[in-house]
Amino acid sequence: MGWCCCYKPTLLIIVFTFFISQPYAVKFSLPFIWPLPAKFAFGNETLSVDPTLSLIGSSANSPILKAGFDRFKGIVFSNGFVRTGKAVYNVNKLYVVVHNKSEELQLGVDESYNLLITKATGSGKMTIEANTVFGALRGLETLSQLCSFDYSTKTVQIYKAPWSIRDKPRFPFRGLMLDTSRHYFPVNVIKQIIESMSYAKLNVLHWHIIDEQSFPLEVPSYPNLWKGSYSEWERYTIEDAYEIVNFAKMRGINVMAEMDVPGHTKSWGIGYPDVWPSPSCKSPLDLSKESTFDVLSGIMTDMRKIFPFELFHLGGDEVNTDCWTNTSRVNKWLQNQNMTANDAYEYFVLKAQNIALSKNWTPVNWEETFNSFATKLHKKTIVHNWWSSGVCPKVVAKGLRCIFSNQRVWYLDHVDVPWDVVYNADPLEGIQEASEQKLVLGGEVCMWGEVADTSDVQQTIWPRAAAAAERLWSPTQYTTELTALSRLQYFRCLLNRRGVPAAPVTNFHARTPPTGPGSCFEQ
Ligand SMILES: *[C@@H]1O[C@H](CO)[C@@H](O)[C@H](O)[C@H]1NC(C)=O
Ligand SMILES: *[C@@H]1O[C@H](CO)[C@@H](O)[C@H](O)[C@H]1NC(C)=O
Ligand SMILES: *[C@@H]1O[C@H](CO)[C@@H](O)[C@H](O)[C@H]1NC(C)=O
Ligand SMILES: *[C@@H]1O[C@H](CO)[C@@H](O)[C@H](O)[C@H]1NC(C)=O
């Protein structure tokens, strides 16, 4: 009886200490996990991990989980040593429990997980419990960051055990945009970028495939479109695109494709000059011809087979309608339709939205569409902010959903934006109502490709994309911490150890090399 009565309150106090009194832990010893988990507690013991570590549990047969576990082992046991008879290991199994067997990856998929690492005398136990396999992958990532190689014993150790982590993302949409039109990125490079995204728990690759400068994607319905590529070797086959989507899915990352219409389309006319208003005035797309919309529809039909993600980006930014009004044939059409240039812009965007909707896609559009005809946009529209501040508050006030990418803070090609400006931005800025906050799906850092190619893209993305990743994943009461700099420096070195050429954190201009000799952890 005494045991019972003493024990219960103690347990309650422990739980209370673990999960309520976080500010203490935060203030004095944040763990080097990036992004920080929603809730965590740790102790002061050390566990060594057996290099023969095996995955067990009823979900161990999931190909996604198995592949994730193999990648985990490749990272954690990367020092190329074998199990020695001498070393003592505390833990040789990782239990993974996944409650929902569905492996469909969509917006809002449950990415939460619990990670428990305990140490009994001699042996330890590690468990990841998640609702989906994608939550389990996030747990594996966290676990990999808790494992470090000890150079004196030459074993992999977990410090500060026992660990108890209950984690889930703050936002469902945590994106990185990659522009493969201004410069072509080989498929392997895109895969490396996707792989690195998974280290920071980002979950959407926004693939800005096509733009005015080049059209690299194969479109079977309109096989001349990719004549608009820079060269025959700077193209993506259908198979490449499937491969990228599958590679991303294996890491819990969705691919949101973009077809930016009606502006940003000059390259389309290399293969099909009819889509230009005239050979001397090439964009926006000629809206006076029904055949233009057949091309749109053909591209979307082909892309729909490749991209299962429910969101599809229709662009709609920076539309200069001069070629419509100053090409006499198109201008005559506008007059016949009694349309101003702005009406025509609206007409085009809404028509493109309807094609996307008919293919069971949710349309995403850049903010100019909202700024020009907010009330006409389809109710399902997700507005993507980029140009100015304060857009998402207006969008959610109108009941539409929003993605935050304010260029002043989250454009990675703006190399003079330092890490802390990225870090201190918040997608919910200016939005108080909980019901409106829910309409902000999250945010995205944008890697426009005019001045980045394979030679420097990763250094331009990292480490600043990680600053945004923590903002999008972790509760804000942790992420305003002063210790963010040392933790981000640590994460930058972790990326480097994993082969990602992330640049020093504190250099004013992003992607510049170190200014002198020194430890990775101080640069
Ligand atoms: C480790 O934690 C235990 C239990 O909280 C405590 O009694 C012990 O003093 C700690 N040891 C160190 C070295 O901090
Ligand atoms: C399992 O996940 C699928 C896909 O996300 C969802 O439709 C289904 O409702 C989930 N099942 C349970 C029991 O939560
Ligand atoms: C039509 O507009 C385009 C884009 O602004 C411009 O480059 C072109 O010179 C104009 N053509 C004529 C005939 O005014
Ligand atoms: C043309 O549009 C204007 C403004 O929307 C409208 O007032 C006018 O009645 C329209 N004319 C015709 C012929 O549809």
JSON list of C-alpha atoms and ligand atoms in Angstrom, two decimals, residues 100 102 104 109, ligand 2:
[
{"chain": "A", "resi": 100, "resn": "ASN", "atom": "CA", "xyz": [-1.39, 3.57, -39.06]},
{"chain": "A", "resi": 102, "resn": "SER", "atom": "CA", "xyz": [-1.22, 3.75, -44.61]},
{"chain": "A", "resi": 104, "resn": "GLU", "atom": "CA", "xyz": [0.03, 7.81, -48.31]},
{"chain": "A", "resi": 109, "resn": "VAL", "atom": "CA", "xyz": [0.09, 13.71, -42.76]},
{"chain": "B", "resi": 2, "resn": "LIG", "atom": "C1", "xyz": [-4.60, 6.25, -41.59]},
{"chain": "B", "resi": 2, "resn": "LIG", "atom": "O1", "xyz": [-4.06, 7.16, -42.52]},
{"chain": "B", "resi": 2, "resn": "LIG", "atom": "C2", "xyz": [-4.88, 7.38, -43.65]},
{"chain": "B", "resi": 2, "resn": "LIG", "atom": "C3", "xyz": [-4.11, 8.24, -44.62]},
{"chain": "B", "resi": 2, "resn": "LIG", "atom": "O2", "xyz": [-3.53, 9.36, -43.98]},
{"chain": "B", "resi": 2, "resn": "LIG", "atom": "C4", "xyz": [-6.18, 8.01, -43.19]},
{"chain": "B", "resi": 2, "resn": "LIG", "atom": "O3", "xyz": [-7.01, 8.22, -44.31]},
{"chain": "B", "resi": 2, "resn": "LIG", "atom": "C5", "xyz": [-6.85, 7.10, -42.20]},
{"chain": "B", "resi": 2, "resn": "LIG", "atom": "O4", "xyz": [-7.99, 7.73, -41.69]},
{"chain": "B", "resi": 2, "resn": "LIG", "atom": "C6", "xyz": [-5.92, 6.75, -41.06]},
{"chain": "B", "resi": 2, "resn": "LIG", "atom": "N1", "xyz": [-6.52, 5.74, -40.21]},
{"chain": "B", "resi": 2, "resn": "LIG", "atom": "C7", "xyz": [-6.65, 5.91, -38.91]},
{"chain": "B", "resi": 2, "resn": "LIG", "atom": "C8", "xyz": [-7.27, 4.77, -38.17]},
{"chain": "B", "resi": 2, "resn": "LIG", "atom": "O5", "xyz": [-6.27, 6.93, -38.33]}
]
